[in-house]
Short mmCIF file of C-alpha atoms in Angstrom, two decimals:
data_model
loop_
_atom_site.label_atom_id
_atom_site.label_comp_id
_atom_site.label_asym_id
_atom_site.label_seq_id
_atom_site.Cartn_x
_atom_site.Cartn_y
_atom_site.Cartn_z
CA MET D 1 -0.09 0.25 -0.37
CA SER D 2 1.40 3.24 -1.19
CA SER D 3 1.63 6.35 1.85
CA THR D 4 -1.51 8.53 0.31
CA ALA D 5 -3.55 5.32 0.92
CA GLY D 6 -4.52 6.46 4.61
CA LYS D 7 -4.56 9.83 3.14
CA ARG D 8 -8.06 9.28 1.72
CA LYS D 9 -9.94 11.52 0.02
CA GLU D 10 -13.04 13.64 1.50
CA ILE D 11 -14.76 13.66 -1.70
CA TYR D 12 -15.41 11.30 -4.44
CA LYS D 13 -18.02 12.35 -7.54
CA TYR D 14 -19.65 10.33 -10.47
CA LEU D 15 -20.58 11.84 -13.21
CA ALA D 16 -23.84 9.62 -14.98
CA PRO D 17 -24.62 10.47 -18.16
CA TRP D 18 -27.99 11.83 -17.16
CA PRO D 19 -30.40 13.55 -14.52
CA LEU D 20 -30.53 11.06 -11.19
CA TYR D 21 -32.78 11.19 -8.50
CA SER D 22 -32.56 7.45 -6.76
CA MET D 23 -29.84 6.57 -5.19
CA ASN D 24 -28.64 3.85 -2.51
CA TRP D 25 -25.54 1.93 -0.36
CA SER D 26 -24.63 -1.19 -1.10
CA VAL D 27 -25.34 -2.64 3.11
CA ARG D 28 -22.72 -6.71 1.57
CA PRO D 29 -19.75 -6.83 3.46
CA ASP D 30 -18.09 -7.85 0.47
CA LYS D 31 -18.98 -4.75 -2.03
CA ARG D 32 -18.20 -1.81 0.35
CA PHE D 33 -18.05 1.26 -1.89
CA ARG D 34 -21.12 0.14 -4.11
CA LEU D 35 -24.29 2.62 -4.76
CA ALA D 36 -27.22 2.34 -7.42
CA LEU D 37 -28.41 5.06 -9.47
CA GLY D 38 -31.81 5.81 -11.13
CA SER D 39 -32.28 7.80 -13.89
CA PHE D 40 -34.43 10.92 -14.31
CA ILE D 41 -35.71 11.38 -17.59
CA GLU D 42 -39.35 12.22 -18.26
CA GLU D 43 -40.04 9.83 -20.59
CA TYR D 44 -40.87 6.08 -20.29
CA ASN D 45 -37.56 5.11 -21.11
CA ASN D 46 -34.98 5.19 -17.76
CA LYS D 47 -31.98 3.10 -16.54
CA VAL D 48 -30.42 1.77 -13.27
CA GLN D 49 -26.96 1.74 -12.59
CA ILE D 50 -24.38 0.03 -10.70
CA ILE D 51 -21.38 2.32 -9.45
CA SER D 52 -18.14 1.01 -7.28
CA LEU D 53 -15.83 2.80 -6.18
CA ASP D 54 -12.28 1.52 -6.96
CA GLU D 55 -9.84 2.27 -3.78
CA ASP D 56 -6.96 2.20 -5.43
CA THR D 57 -7.54 4.18 -8.40
CA SER D 58 -9.83 6.28 -6.85
CA GLU D 59 -12.41 6.24 -9.33
CA PHE D 60 -15.74 5.39 -9.62
CA SER D 61 -16.76 3.34 -12.42
CA ALA D 62 -20.53 1.74 -13.98
CA LYS D 63 -20.34 -2.23 -13.22
CA SER D 64 -24.01 -2.36 -14.57
CA THR D 65 -25.86 -0.67 -16.26
CA PHE D 66 -29.81 -1.62 -17.18
CA ASP D 67 -33.40 -0.09 -18.69
CA HIS D 68 -35.86 0.50 -16.52
CA PRO D 69 -40.03 1.49 -17.77
CA TYR D 70 -39.81 5.14 -16.09
CA PRO D 71 -37.66 6.70 -12.86
CA THR D 72 -37.62 5.21 -10.34
CA THR D 73 -39.36 6.55 -7.18
CA LYS D 74 -36.81 4.63 -4.64
CA ILE D 75 -33.97 2.01 -4.99
CA MET D 76 -32.84 -0.24 -1.99
CA TRP D 77 -30.16 -2.87 -1.77
CA ILE D 78 -31.75 -5.91 -0.10
CA PRO D 79 -30.18 -5.35 3.67
CA ASP D 80 -28.36 -7.67 4.25
CA SER D 81 -25.22 -6.90 5.56
CA LYS D 82 -23.52 -10.70 6.52
CA GLY D 83 -24.70 -11.35 2.67
CA ILE D 84 -25.97 -14.16 2.64
CA TYR D 85 -29.28 -13.45 0.94
CA PRO D 86 -29.07 -13.66 -3.10
CA ASP D 87 -27.21 -10.06 -4.28
CA LEU D 88 -30.66 -8.00 -4.55
CA LEU D 89 -31.73 -5.03 -5.05
CA ALA D 90 -35.42 -3.53 -5.78
CA THR D 91 -37.12 -0.39 -7.86
CA SER D 92 -40.71 1.17 -7.00
CA GLY D 93 -41.91 2.77 -10.46
CA ASP D 94 -45.30 1.19 -11.84
CA TYR D 95 -44.54 -1.67 -9.73
CA LEU D 96 -42.36 -3.25 -7.77
CA ARG D 97 -39.43 -5.27 -9.28
CA VAL D 98 -36.42 -7.02 -7.57
CA TRP D 99 -33.58 -7.28 -9.57
CA ARG D 100 -30.17 -9.98 -9.32
CA ALA D 101 -27.73 -7.77 -9.61
CA GLY D 102 -24.31 -8.83 -11.48
CA GLU D 103 -21.46 -7.51 -13.60
CA PRO D 104 -22.26 -6.75 -16.03
CA ASP D 105 -25.57 -7.54 -16.28
CA THR D 106 -28.32 -7.26 -13.59
CA ARG D 107 -31.29 -9.38 -14.29
CA LEU D 108 -35.11 -8.73 -13.50
CA GLU D 109 -36.18 -11.40 -10.59
CA CYS D 110 -40.09 -10.49 -10.51
CA VAL D 111 -42.84 -7.53 -10.62
CA LEU D 112 -44.88 -7.81 -8.38
CA ASN D 113 -48.45 -6.27 -9.20
CA ASN D 114 -51.26 -6.20 -7.62
CA ASN D 115 -53.50 -4.78 -9.01
CA LYS D 116 -56.22 -7.05 -9.85
CA ASN D 117 -57.73 -4.68 -13.10
CA SER D 118 -54.50 -5.24 -15.01
CA ASP D 119 -55.29 -2.07 -17.43
CA PHE D 120 -53.86 0.77 -14.74
CA CYS D 121 -51.13 0.89 -12.12
CA ALA D 122 -51.31 3.04 -9.35
CA PRO D 123 -47.43 4.28 -9.31
CA LEU D 124 -45.61 3.11 -6.03
CA THR D 125 -43.91 6.64 -4.36
CA SER D 126 -42.11 4.40 -2.40
CA PHE D 127 -41.05 1.09 -0.17
CA ASP D 128 -38.70 -0.02 2.51
CA TRP D 129 -37.00 -4.19 3.35
CA ASN D 130 -37.46 -4.60 6.41
CA GLU D 131 -34.23 -5.18 8.24
CA VAL D 132 -35.08 -7.89 10.56
CA ASP D 133 -37.00 -10.31 7.92
CA PRO D 134 -35.68 -9.19 4.18
CA ASN D 135 -38.55 -11.61 3.04
CA LEU D 136 -40.67 -8.67 3.64
CA VAL D 137 -41.07 -5.33 1.61
CA GLY D 138 -43.63 -2.10 2.21
CA THR D 139 -44.91 0.41 -0.59
CA SER D 140 -46.98 3.16 -0.97
CA SER D 141 -49.09 4.09 -3.54
CA ILE D 142 -51.06 7.41 -4.90
CA ASP D 143 -54.02 4.84 -4.03
CA THR D 144 -54.11 5.89 -0.79
CA THR D 145 -52.97 2.35 0.33
CA CYS D 146 -50.10 0.32 1.63
CA THR D 147 -49.06 -2.94 0.74
CA ILE D 148 -46.77 -5.59 2.63
CA TRP D 149 -45.20 -7.77 0.49
CA GLY D 150 -43.58 -11.58 1.29
CA LEU D 151 -40.58 -12.47 -1.27
CA GLU D 152 -39.54 -16.06 -1.65
CA THR D 153 -36.50 -16.62 -2.35
CA GLY D 154 -36.04 -20.26 -3.18
CA GLN D 155 -33.82 -22.96 -5.46
CA PRO D 156 -36.08 -24.79 -8.04
CA HIS D 157 -33.63 -26.20 -10.98
CA ALA D 158 -30.19 -25.56 -9.36
CA ARG D 159 -31.05 -21.15 -10.75
CA VAL D 160 -31.78 -19.23 -7.26
CA TYR D 161 -35.24 -17.36 -8.23
CA VAL D 162 -37.13 -14.94 -6.39
CA ALA D 163 -40.80 -14.82 -6.16
CA GLY D 164 -43.64 -12.56 -4.47
CA HIS D 165 -47.09 -12.30 -3.32
CA VAL D 166 -49.79 -10.04 -1.31
CA LYS D 167 -49.56 -10.30 2.97
CA THR D 168 -51.58 -7.29 3.30
CA GLN D 169 -52.96 -4.26 1.69
CA LEU D 170 -54.37 -1.34 3.38
CA ILE D 171 -56.41 1.49 3.12
CA ALA D 172 -53.37 3.25 5.02
CA HIS D 173 -54.91 6.96 3.96
CA ASP D 174 -57.74 9.17 3.09
CA LYS D 175 -54.93 10.62 0.38
CA GLU D 176 -51.78 10.00 -1.64
CA VAL D 177 -48.95 8.06 0.42
CA TYR D 178 -45.69 9.19 -0.62
CA ASP D 179 -43.55 7.00 1.89
CA ILE D 180 -43.69 4.31 3.85
CA ALA D 181 -41.00 3.15 7.07
CA PHE D 182 -40.31 -0.01 9.12
CA SER D 183 -39.19 1.03 12.55
CA ARG D 184 -37.06 -1.09 14.48
CA ALA D 185 -39.80 -1.14 17.36
CA GLY D 186 -41.03 -4.67 19.54
CA GLY D 187 -38.27 -6.81 17.32
CA GLY D 188 -38.39 -4.80 14.03
CA ARG D 189 -40.92 -6.69 11.78
CA ASP D 190 -44.39 -5.84 12.23
CA MET D 191 -44.94 -1.99 13.04
CA PHE D 192 -44.38 0.71 10.58
CA ALA D 193 -45.53 4.29 9.48
CA SER D 194 -46.66 6.04 6.39
CA VAL D 195 -47.43 9.37 5.74
CA GLY D 196 -48.96 11.20 2.19
CA ALA D 197 -51.32 13.88 1.08
CA ASP D 198 -53.47 14.30 3.78
CA GLY D 199 -51.02 15.62 5.94
CA SER D 200 -50.63 13.11 8.64
CA VAL D 201 -47.97 10.56 10.26
CA ARG D 202 -49.35 6.84 10.82
CA MET D 203 -48.31 4.38 12.48
CA PHE D 204 -48.92 0.55 11.94
CA ASP D 205 -48.45 -3.25 13.86
CA LEU D 206 -48.91 -6.07 11.14
CA ARG D 207 -50.23 -7.98 14.19
CA HIS D 208 -53.17 -5.47 14.78
CA LEU D 209 -53.91 -3.70 11.27
CA GLU D 210 -57.98 -3.52 12.63
CA HIS D 211 -56.18 0.51 13.54
CA SER D 212 -53.79 3.09 13.73
CA THR D 213 -52.15 5.46 15.23
CA ILE D 214 -51.77 9.28 13.78
CA ILE D 215 -48.58 10.53 15.03
CA TYR D 216 -48.83 13.72 14.03
CA GLU D 217 -50.68 15.91 11.56
CA ASP D 218 -49.10 18.70 9.88
CA PRO D 219 -51.68 22.47 11.01
CA ALA D 220 -52.29 23.49 7.28
CA HIS D 221 -52.87 19.59 6.12
CA THR D 222 -49.58 19.88 4.04
CA ALA D 223 -48.93 16.91 2.37
CA LEU D 224 -46.11 15.17 4.16
CA LEU D 225 -43.28 13.02 1.48
CA ARG D 226 -40.81 12.32 3.53
CA LEU D 227 -39.86 9.52 6.76
CA ALA D 228 -37.27 8.12 8.50
CA TRP D 229 -36.49 6.63 11.79
CA ASN D 230 -33.77 6.92 14.30
CA LYS D 231 -31.51 4.09 13.39
CA GLN D 232 -30.68 3.63 16.85
CA ASP D 233 -33.73 4.74 18.51
CA PRO D 234 -36.99 3.96 17.54
CA ASN D 235 -39.10 6.05 19.45
CA TYR D 236 -38.02 8.95 17.07
CA LEU D 237 -38.47 9.88 13.47
CA ALA D 238 -38.32 13.03 11.49
CA THR D 239 -40.45 13.42 8.19
CA VAL D 240 -41.09 17.20 6.23
CA ALA D 241 -43.74 18.52 4.07
CA MET D 242 -43.95 19.09 1.08
CA ASP D 243 -41.67 23.45 -0.26
CA SER D 244 -41.04 23.19 3.12
CA CYS D 245 -37.51 24.61 4.36
CA GLU D 246 -37.40 22.34 7.73
CA VAL D 247 -37.19 19.08 8.86
CA ILE D 248 -39.94 17.68 11.69
CA ILE D 249 -38.31 15.34 14.84
CA LEU D 250 -41.11 13.29 15.92
CA ASP D 251 -41.04 11.45 19.00
CA VAL D 252 -44.60 8.96 19.28
CA ARG D 253 -44.01 8.75 23.57
CA VAL D 254 -45.47 12.01 22.78
CA PRO D 255 -47.69 11.63 19.47
CA CYS D 256 -48.55 15.62 17.88
CA THR D 257 -46.35 18.01 19.00
CA PRO D 258 -43.26 17.60 17.28
CA VAL D 259 -39.88 17.36 19.76
CA ALA D 260 -37.68 19.96 17.21
CA ARG D 261 -37.61 21.42 14.40
CA LEU D 262 -34.06 22.16 11.89
CA SER D 263 -35.16 24.83 9.69
CA ASN D 264 -31.69 25.95 8.39
CA HIS D 265 -32.28 25.44 5.58
CA ARG D 266 -33.00 27.94 2.66
CA ALA D 267 -35.24 26.77 0.44
CA CYS D 268 -37.41 23.42 0.10
CA VAL D 269 -35.61 19.96 2.31
CA ASN D 270 -35.81 16.91 -0.18
CA GLY D 271 -34.28 14.16 1.33
CA ILE D 272 -33.32 13.11 4.97
CA ALA D 273 -31.29 10.29 6.63
CA TRP D 274 -30.01 9.17 9.72
CA ALA D 275 -26.66 8.42 11.19
CA PRO D 276 -26.85 4.23 10.93
CA HIS D 277 -24.89 4.72 14.01
CA SER D 278 -25.87 7.29 16.17
CA SER D 279 -29.10 8.28 18.04
CA CYS D 280 -28.72 11.66 17.58
CA HIS D 281 -27.27 12.95 14.44
CA ILE D 282 -29.34 13.30 11.03
CA CYS D 283 -28.14 14.36 7.98
CA THR D 284 -31.07 16.99 5.60
CA ALA D 285 -30.76 17.93 2.10
CA GLY D 286 -32.69 20.73 -0.71
CA ASP D 287 -32.41 22.22 -3.13
CA ASP D 288 -30.55 25.25 -1.20
CA HIS D 289 -27.84 22.91 -2.73
CA GLN D 290 -26.56 22.40 1.02
CA ALA D 291 -26.71 18.94 3.07
CA LEU D 292 -26.48 19.51 7.01
CA ILE D 293 -25.33 17.72 10.35
CA TRP D 294 -27.63 17.65 13.35
CA ASP D 295 -27.27 16.65 16.33
CA ILE D 296 -30.33 16.39 18.18
CA GLN D 297 -29.16 15.61 21.24
CA GLN D 298 -30.35 18.92 22.68
CA MET D 299 -33.92 18.15 22.79
CA PRO D 300 -35.83 19.39 23.38
CA ARG D 301 -34.68 22.54 24.03
CA ALA D 302 -34.32 24.31 20.64
CA ILE D 303 -32.00 22.81 17.83
CA GLU D 304 -30.34 26.45 16.24
CA ASP D 305 -27.74 25.27 13.90
CA PRO D 306 -26.32 22.37 12.18
CA ILE D 307 -22.88 21.17 13.15
CA LEU D 308 -21.43 20.18 9.56
CA ALA D 309 -23.02 21.68 6.61
CA TYR D 310 -21.09 20.94 2.91
CA THR D 311 -22.77 23.68 1.27
CA ALA D 312 -19.91 23.09 -2.52
CA ALA D 313 -23.18 21.05 -3.78
CA GLU D 314 -23.18 22.31 -7.35
CA GLY D 315 -26.88 21.39 -7.91
CA GLU D 316 -30.22 21.60 -5.84
CA VAL D 317 -29.80 17.88 -3.34
CA ASN D 318 -32.51 15.65 -4.22
CA GLN D 319 -31.30 12.93 -2.93
CA ILE D 320 -29.24 11.48 1.03
CA GLN D 321 -27.61 8.25 1.74
CA TRP D 322 -25.82 7.42 4.90
CA GLY D 323 -24.25 4.31 4.67
CA ALA D 324 -25.62 1.71 6.89
CA THR D 325 -22.04 0.05 6.66
CA GLN D 326 -19.91 2.81 5.59
CA PRO D 327 -20.91 5.39 8.65
CA ASP D 328 -17.58 7.63 7.40
CA TRP D 329 -19.80 8.15 4.51
CA ILE D 330 -22.70 10.09 3.33
CA ALA D 331 -23.82 9.96 -0.61
CA ILE D 332 -25.41 13.21 -2.00
CA CYS D 333 -27.49 13.19 -6.00
CA TYR D 334 -27.51 16.61 -7.63
CA ASN D 335 -27.61 16.52 -11.92
CA LYS D 336 -25.85 14.56 -13.11
CA ALA D 337 -23.63 13.50 -10.23
CA CYS D 338 -23.48 11.36 -7.14
CA GLU D 339 -21.06 12.64 -4.53
CA ILE D 340 -19.39 10.73 -1.27
CA LEU D 341 -18.66 12.68 1.93
CA ARG D 342 -16.94 12.12 3.60
CA VAL D 343 -17.86 13.33 7.81
#
């Protein structure tokens, strides 16, 4: 190893052939600096690209590029930090699709569609892959429902296959549902929350789906677009309203009253990501070209300023991800660029 290996750069940048929207870090232990990127082209034909950082040359390269119908609303690798499942990633758009990553060929394993009326599909706004049970995936849709899917990975005739079925579908909100996220509470398998156009955060338990809990309602009933659970303390979650410059932190033990508001962004917030390794750090990103890291230890005292600010993005930051297996690194997307930043 050369002496420069210890002096790792603070920022690595990758320029894609098209504008980027969705992005996710791989969590496999043998694929350290690997990300999946989804294009944002306003037509049917879109792309997903898997990129990897070569730690010797300090350059990102594309390992696999494949076609995707419509832009991906979210992309996510299977939460398999031990590397025991097949190397899968999922995308949402018109349907939920599960892919098997390969270099160079990534292939489609299955398309999950629970619409009985085949002429019409209500687009999926988001999904979440359950960390405790990777056979569970929850999707949110503009048709007001959330669907929990059961995946099966089997091995007929020496070829591993992936299939899925609807475990449960529920009308989650009065209007479109924009995001869904499983909670680590109670074992981490059965609890999830959703946000949507009705301006509410609702919490569900797969064991008792007959009722949900409203954790928060926006006073003006503004749509809530994003939802993220604290990775270490399942009492806390963050949400952001449409066209809002602030991120709202909620404590499920004190419903309906935010415990903190993070409001230093000068344009609307697009992304929120909790630290994978700390209960009191969260990163937010927005149209003001900034990614901000906050320490929320002072709650319920007001949190005035972020502890770190990255202001060198050359465009509106539309996506932010904190690496689960790489807690020193945050990834952001703007325009055609994906950057990873050492924090």
